[in-house]
Structures are given as structure tokens and as C-alpha cells.
Amino acid sequence: MENDQSKKLWWQSGVVYQIYPRSFQDGNGDGVGDLQGIIARLDYLKWLGIRAVWISPIYPSPMADFGYDISDYTNIHPLFGTLQDFDQLLKEIHARGMKLILDFVPNHTSDQHPWFIESRSSRNNPKRDWYIWKDARADGGPPNNWLAAFGGTAWEWDESTQQYYYHAFLKEQPDLNWRNPEVQKAMLDAMRFWLDKGVDGFRVDVMWHMIKDEKLRDNPVNQDYQPYMATYDQLLPVYSTDQPEVHDIVRDMRALLDKYHERMLIGEIYLPIHKLVTYYGKDNQGAHLPFNFQLLTLPWEARKISAAIGEYEGALPSQGWPNWVLGNHDQPRIASRIGSQQARVAAMLLLTLRGTPTIYYGDEIGMRDVPIPVDEIQDPQGLNMPDKNLSRDPARTPMQWNNSEQGGFTTGKPWLRLDRNFLTVNVQSQREDIYSMLSLYRKLIRLRDEEPSLIDGSYIPVYSDHQMIAYIRHREGSPRLLILLNLSHRPCYFRQSSEPMKGVIVVSTSPELENIVVENTISLSGDEGIVVKLDN
């Protein structure tokens, strides 16, 4: 049977877990997480039920943007360890039946990368065209109006060669010229280096940025811009991102991965659903999983989320595999966005929707954004736009393992302070507590593993209103599962008039409800969600 569960690939049936390496576990006491620290915590991830570990960048970098400014694509930053440590990490992950996904940053390099140093050395250098260099306008200004995501113009003047270079992010992160075949070859070679080591896949950073409009036309003004928004949002990036030719690059990356056994490609893409799904590529030969950030960007309102799920399901190409994300290193944590009680409901939504879920480290214990004093801010986004409260540091604080000093993260001074609540909100205290967030995550992950309907069953919307979402997951030959989620703080009631439904609650955000039989009208308290195994 084509849909046989055994035929589902690891990235379709398993849960992905994102590690921000600076903050997961410090193995040598310098206050910064590292590869040996990750190795020391792999048994925890195995216990939780994680199938794949995605690690944010660990390459050599001047750390202007904490590793997203790479100066060598085929090595490890000494802060995190050595290539030998990496080989050990990969071996230990595989030994536990898990997979390793590396972050890959192909849009830009560090300005300290040997390629850029050469490119900048003279206009005649063979690597000049590896980056995007342009003359000033007649008035001496930048070539066009494009803005950098971290503030200010996206063009930096180079005095020695009398031209501007383009940087979509920091000026220390010059964009590569992906229209140059030599750049394409060099970057695919870097991916091949890690694939040959046995890496199971890549999460490709800002995939939709890689190709720019050849004519470098001005971006139009965003009429919906509000003063609280990042300055980047003053313009609509229609010419600086999401160009048609980017799909050729993605297809080439996918073709490289397809030469290896069961490797996978994730694309970071912040675009509306109808544009996002184009990154699956023609004949599904693009990214395996163009990251779907709907749950990160939408208001937490039942009607809007239900509509977005339906729109996404309807827009997917016939063989496109869905995916869902609740949090990452660039966004406020889910518990801070919607509150700790609703974060439990969100966990149930994430782990029962059709497709691959990605968990951001610490969300499984309900970690929240931590207030970082102004003089301790590290994130360039926060430093460059200080009056907009846009620092990403609050969502990147150290993992809270136990109630010992520094939460078991380090024996030294952590690079970012921990939340004061680590004494009570930590892995150790939640492991044995059946009412904890961690227990809920583990139970839901185990249910996914045990119920074929949750792995590759269809998604059937049942009902939604201003408070709740109800849907069924069902695979032929397996029990139907009814998921009821109350996205409000007030009680709500589910009445199914078309056909009577009867079943037993198998998982609930309130464990005391589990094993209770429900039928006809089902009542939910505020901030409550249940999974019901139906009798028919």
C-alpha cells in the first residue's frame, strides 16, 4: 500500500528539535554551549522522543551575527569544539537512532571570509563577481533604495575600490552573487563536504533571499508600515527577495542531496502560503520542507489559525509534505506570545497537525522570554534598533536543566542570563511531574509514534469558532482521532450535530481528564485541549 507507515521517511514521521548551540549545554565551563555539551544531553532528546536534531550554525565566524556570518564553511568554530568533536556528535546521534540537520547559510558570508577579502582587494580580482558590487548613483548615493534587515541601507561603500557592496543583513555579512556559476559550485561543494561526513540534511537560512533582481530595481514603499515595526519593513522586498531564478538554485541543492541516501532539505522562508508552497519546486524537486511559519506569525485566534491550516492544506502540491513550527531563535517564545497555559494548547496543536513538527529547545518545558538588561544585549538586531525592543536575546537564553547554580547549563558565567524561574521551571523538576509541560510534550510525541493516523492520516476540519478549533486525523484502517482545542481562557462547548461521536480522551492538557469517555456535547475549560480516540 502506497501510504504504508513503514514507507514514510524519517523526516516525515519524526519530530525535529532545534538546538541553539550557544545556549543548550556548556561542556567546558566557559559560559557558552558547545558540541560536547550537546553530546552530554543526547540521552534526554532520545527520552523525549526526538527523531532529528537541527543545530544552528557552528562554523568559524567573527560572531557579528552569532554564527550566521560564516568565515569558513567546512570547519567548526573553536568556541564549539573541533571537527573531531563534530564527528563524535554525529556518531553519537546516529547511535541513538536520531538524525542530524545542519544549518547552512548560503545567502551571505562574513566579511572576514577569504572569498570576500579577495573580492574586496581590487575591482580586477577573480572573486570580485562573487559578491554584488555596484557603482554609486550620480549623486554618490547607493545603487538603489534597498534596506538591510538589521537597520539602515543595504549598501556599504568601500573606499578603496570606490564601489558599494550589497548586504541584506549586517554590513559584516556581504551577500554572495548566486548568479555566478563559480559561487554555485563552491557552495554545493561545501554542502557535499558535510554530506560525505554523514550529515542527514540541511536547514537553509533565508532561502528566499538568495537571488536578487538582475536590474536592481527600487523596492516599493510599504503603505502598511507602522513606527513600531523594524525599519526594514518600510519597503516591500519584491525585488531583493523571492526571485523566480531562486528555484533553480534550490533544485540544484536538492539534486545534490538526492545523490545520497534519505537526506533532506529545509528552507527558511517567510512568505505568504501561496508563495511558500512554490519552494517545493516543480515536480516536488525543491525543498522537502519549506518552513511553514503560520503559527509563529498569526494572531493566536481560533478562526484565523483554523483558516490558515485550511489554506495551507489546500495549497500544498499533491506530494508536498506539510510542516509546522511554533518557535525559533528569531522569534519570541510561544509561552511569552500567548501565555504559559495556552502554550500547552499550542503544543497539542503542533504535535497533532498533519506533517512534520519542529520544536525549539526549551519550549517543551515552557521557557519564556527573559528580560535582558540594556547593557547586556548582544543581538545586533536589538543593538541597531534600540528603541524598538527587537532584540532576539530573550528567546535565546540558556536551557534550564535543573535547579542548581546556572540551571545546570554551565559551571561558569553564562553568555546570557537565565530566567529567574529556572529554580522551578527546569527539566529535572518536570520529568516526573505528570502535570508538567515536559510530560505533555513527551506524551504527545509518544502518541504520534503509536498512532498511524497522526503520522500520515488525513486532516479533516470539523468545526471552528471564535474560541475553539476541532479537527479529525484519520488513516484508513486506524482509529479516528478527534482533536479539540480551546484557544481562549473561557469554557467552550463542542456539539456535533451531523453524527454522534463517542470516544475516550487519550491525551489532555489536563491529565485528570485522560481515560474519560466523552460523547455528544463535550465541554472544555479555558486553555484546554484534548485528543479523543473515537469508537467509530
CSV table of N, CA and C in Angstrom, one decimal, residues 79-150:
chain,number,residue,atom,x,y,z
A,79,LEU,N,35.0,27.9,19.6
A,79,LEU,CA,34.1,28.1,20.7
A,79,LEU,C,33.2,26.8,21.0
A,80,PHE,N,32.9,26.2,19.8
A,80,PHE,CA,32.0,25.0,19.9
A,80,PHE,C,32.8,23.7,20.0
A,81,GLY,N,34.0,23.7,19.6
A,81,GLY,CA,34.8,22.4,19.6
A,81,GLY,C,35.6,22.3,18.3
A,82,THR,N,35.8,21.1,17.9
A,82,THR,CA,36.7,20.7,16.7
A,82,THR,C,35.9,19.9,15.8
A,83,LEU,N,36.5,19.6,14.6
A,83,LEU,CA,35.9,18.7,13.7
A,83,LEU,C,35.8,17.3,14.3
A,84,GLN,N,36.7,17.0,15.1
A,84,GLN,CA,36.7,15.6,15.8
A,84,GLN,C,35.5,15.6,16.7
A,85,ASP,N,35.2,16.7,17.4
A,85,ASP,CA,34.0,16.7,18.3
A,85,ASP,C,32.8,16.6,17.4
A,86,PHE,N,32.8,17.2,16.3
A,86,PHE,CA,31.6,17.1,15.4
A,86,PHE,C,31.4,15.7,14.9
A,87,ASP,N,32.5,15.0,14.6
A,87,ASP,CA,32.4,13.6,14.1
A,87,ASP,C,31.9,12.7,15.2
A,88,GLN,N,32.3,13.0,16.5
A,88,GLN,CA,31.8,12.3,17.6
A,88,GLN,C,30.3,12.5,17.8
A,89,LEU,N,29.9,13.8,17.7
A,89,LEU,CA,28.5,14.2,17.9
A,89,LEU,C,27.6,13.4,16.8
A,90,LEU,N,28.1,13.4,15.6
A,90,LEU,CA,27.3,12.8,14.5
A,90,LEU,C,27.2,11.3,14.8
A,91,LYS,N,28.3,10.7,15.3
A,91,LYS,CA,28.3,9.2,15.6
A,91,LYS,C,27.3,8.9,16.7
A,92,GLU,N,27.4,9.8,17.8
A,92,GLU,CA,26.5,9.6,18.9
A,92,GLU,C,25.0,9.8,18.6
A,93,ILE,N,24.7,10.7,17.8
A,93,ILE,CA,23.3,10.9,17.3
A,93,ILE,C,22.8,9.7,16.6
A,94,HIS,N,23.7,9.3,15.6
A,94,HIS,CA,23.3,8.1,14.8
A,94,HIS,C,23.1,6.9,15.7
A,95,ALA,N,24.0,6.7,16.7
A,95,ALA,CA,23.9,5.5,17.5
A,95,ALA,C,22.6,5.5,18.3
A,96,ARG,N,22.0,6.6,18.5
A,96,ARG,CA,20.7,6.6,19.2
A,96,ARG,C,19.5,6.6,18.2
A,97,GLY,N,19.8,6.3,17.0
A,97,GLY,CA,18.7,6.2,16.0
A,97,GLY,C,18.1,7.6,15.6
A,98,MET,N,18.9,8.7,15.9
A,98,MET,CA,18.4,10.0,15.5
A,98,MET,C,19.2,10.5,14.3
A,99,LYS,N,18.8,11.6,13.8
A,99,LYS,CA,19.4,12.3,12.6
A,99,LYS,C,19.9,13.6,12.9
A,100,LEU,N,20.9,14.1,12.1
A,100,LEU,CA,21.5,15.4,12.4
A,100,LEU,C,21.3,16.3,11.2
A,101,ILE,N,20.6,17.5,11.4
A,101,ILE,CA,20.4,18.5,10.4
A,101,ILE,C,21.3,19.7,10.7
A,102,LEU,N,22.1,20.1,9.7
A,102,LEU,CA,23.0,21.3,9.9
A,102,LEU,C,22.3,22.5,9.4
A,103,ASP,N,22.6,23.6,10.0
A,103,ASP,CA,22.2,24.9,9.5
A,103,ASP,C,23.2,25.3,8.4
A,104,PHE,N,22.7,25.7,7.3
A,104,PHE,CA,23.6,26.2,6.2
A,104,PHE,C,23.2,27.6,5.8
A,105,VAL,N,24.2,28.5,5.6
A,105,VAL,CA,23.9,29.9,5.4
A,105,VAL,C,24.5,30.3,4.0
A,106,PRO,N,23.8,30.1,2.9
A,106,PRO,CA,24.4,30.3,1.6
A,106,PRO,C,24.2,31.7,1.0
A,107,ASN,N,23.3,32.5,1.7
A,107,ASN,CA,23.0,33.8,1.1
A,107,ASN,C,24.1,34.8,1.2
A,108,HIS,N,24.9,34.7,2.3
A,108,HIS,CA,25.9,35.7,2.6
A,108,HIS,C,27.1,35.0,3.4
A,109,THR,N,28.2,35.6,3.3
A,109,THR,CA,29.4,35.1,4.2
A,109,THR,C,29.7,36.2,5.2
A,110,SER,N,30.7,35.9,6.0
A,110,SER,CA,31.3,37.0,6.8
A,110,SER,C,32.2,37.9,5.9
A,111,ASP,N,32.3,39.1,6.3
A,111,ASP,CA,33.3,40.0,5.6
A,111,ASP,C,34.7,39.6,5.8
A,112,GLN,N,34.9,38.6,6.8
A,112,GLN,CA,36.2,38.1,7.1
A,112,GLN,C,36.5,36.8,6.3
A,113,HIS,N,35.5,36.3,5.5
A,113,HIS,CA,35.7,35.1,4.7
A,113,HIS,C,36.8,35.4,3.7
A,114,PRO,N,37.7,34.5,3.4
A,114,PRO,CA,38.8,34.7,2.4
A,114,PRO,C,38.2,35.1,1.0
A,115,TRP,N,37.1,34.6,0.7
A,115,TRP,CA,36.5,35.0,-0.6
A,115,TRP,C,36.2,36.5,-0.7
A,116,PHE,N,35.6,37.0,0.4
A,116,PHE,CA,35.3,38.5,0.4
A,116,PHE,C,36.5,39.3,0.5
A,117,ILE,N,37.5,38.9,1.3
A,117,ILE,CA,38.8,39.6,1.4
A,117,ILE,C,39.4,39.8,0.0
A,118,GLU,N,39.4,38.7,-0.7
A,118,GLU,CA,39.9,38.7,-2.1
A,118,GLU,C,39.0,39.6,-3.0
A,119,SER,N,37.7,39.5,-2.9
A,119,SER,CA,36.7,40.2,-3.7
A,119,SER,C,36.9,41.7,-3.5
A,120,ARG,N,37.2,42.1,-2.3
A,120,ARG,CA,37.3,43.5,-1.9
A,120,ARG,C,38.7,44.1,-2.2
A,121,SER,N,39.6,43.2,-2.5
A,121,SER,CA,41.0,43.7,-2.7
A,121,SER,C,41.2,44.6,-3.9
A,122,SER,N,40.5,44.3,-5.0
A,122,SER,CA,40.5,45.1,-6.2
A,122,SER,C,39.4,44.8,-7.1
A,123,ARG,N,39.1,45.7,-8.0
A,123,ARG,CA,38.0,45.5,-9.0
A,123,ARG,C,38.3,44.4,-10.0
A,124,ASN,N,39.6,44.1,-10.2
A,124,ASN,CA,40.0,43.1,-11.1
A,124,ASN,C,40.2,41.7,-10.5
A,125,ASN,N,40.0,41.6,-9.2
A,125,ASN,CA,40.2,40.3,-8.6
A,125,ASN,C,39.2,39.3,-9.2
A,126,PRO,N,39.7,38.0,-9.4
A,126,PRO,CA,38.8,37.0,-10.0
A,126,PRO,C,37.6,36.7,-9.1
A,127,LYS,N,37.7,37.1,-7.8
A,127,LYS,CA,36.5,36.8,-7.0
A,127,LYS,C,35.6,38.1,-6.8
A,128,ARG,N,35.9,39.1,-7.5
A,128,ARG,CA,35.2,40.4,-7.4
A,128,ARG,C,33.7,40.1,-7.7
A,129,ASP,N,33.4,39.3,-8.7
A,129,ASP,CA,32.0,39.0,-9.1
A,129,ASP,C,31.3,37.9,-8.2
A,130,TRP,N,32.0,37.5,-7.2
A,130,TRP,CA,31.4,36.5,-6.2
A,130,TRP,C,30.5,37.2,-5.3
A,131,TYR,N,30.6,38.5,-5.2
A,131,TYR,CA,29.7,39.3,-4.4
A,131,TYR,C,29.0,40.4,-5.3
A,132,ILE,N,28.1,41.2,-4.7
A,132,ILE,CA,27.3,42.1,-5.5
A,132,ILE,C,27.9,43.5,-5.3
A,133,TRP,N,28.7,43.9,-6.3
A,133,TRP,CA,29.3,45.2,-6.3
A,133,TRP,C,28.7,46.1,-7.3
A,134,LYS,N,28.4,47.4,-7.0
A,134,LYS,CA,27.8,48.3,-7.9
A,134,LYS,C,28.4,49.7,-7.7
A,135,ASP,N,28.4,50.5,-8.8
A,135,ASP,CA,28.8,51.9,-8.7
A,135,ASP,C,27.7,52.7,-7.9
A,136,ALA,N,28.2,53.8,-7.4
A,136,ALA,CA,27.3,54.8,-6.8
A,136,ALA,C,26.4,55.4,-7.9
A,137,ARG,N,25.3,55.9,-7.4
A,137,ARG,CA,24.4,56.7,-8.4
A,137,ARG,C,25.2,58.0,-8.7
A,138,ALA,N,24.6,58.8,-9.6
A,138,ALA,CA,25.3,60.0,-10.0
A,138,ALA,C,25.5,61.0,-8.8
A,139,ASP,N,24.6,60.9,-7.8
A,139,ASP,CA,24.7,61.8,-6.7
A,139,ASP,C,25.6,61.2,-5.6
A,140,GLY,N,26.2,60.0,-5.9
A,140,GLY,CA,27.1,59.4,-4.9
A,140,GLY,C,26.4,58.5,-3.9
A,141,GLY,N,25.1,58.4,-4.0
A,141,GLY,CA,24.3,57.6,-3.1
A,141,GLY,C,24.3,56.1,-3.5
A,142,PRO,N,23.7,55.2,-2.7
A,142,PRO,CA,23.6,53.8,-3.0
A,142,PRO,C,22.9,53.5,-4.3
A,143,PRO,N,23.2,52.3,-4.9
A,143,PRO,CA,22.6,52.0,-6.2
A,143,PRO,C,21.1,52.0,-6.3
A,144,ASN,N,20.5,51.6,-5.1
A,144,ASN,CA,19.0,51.7,-5.1
A,144,ASN,C,18.6,51.8,-3.6
A,145,ASN,N,17.3,51.7,-3.4
A,145,ASN,CA,16.7,52.0,-2.0
A,145,ASN,C,16.6,50.8,-1.1
A,146,TRP,N,17.2,49.7,-1.4
A,146,TRP,CA,17.0,48.5,-0.6
A,146,TRP,C,17.6,48.7,0.8
A,147,LEU,N,16.8,48.1,1.7
A,147,LEU,CA,17.2,48.2,3.2
A,147,LEU,C,17.7,46.9,3.7
A,148,ALA,N,18.5,47.0,4.8
A,148,ALA,CA,19.0,45.9,5.5
A,148,ALA,C,18.1,45.4,6.6
A,149,ALA,N,18.0,44.1,6.8
A,149,ALA,CA,17.0,43.6,7.8
A,149,ALA,C,17.4,44.1,9.2
A,150,PHE,N,18.7,44.4,9.4
A,150,PHE,CA,19.1,44.8,10.8
A,150,PHE,C,19.2,46.3,10.9
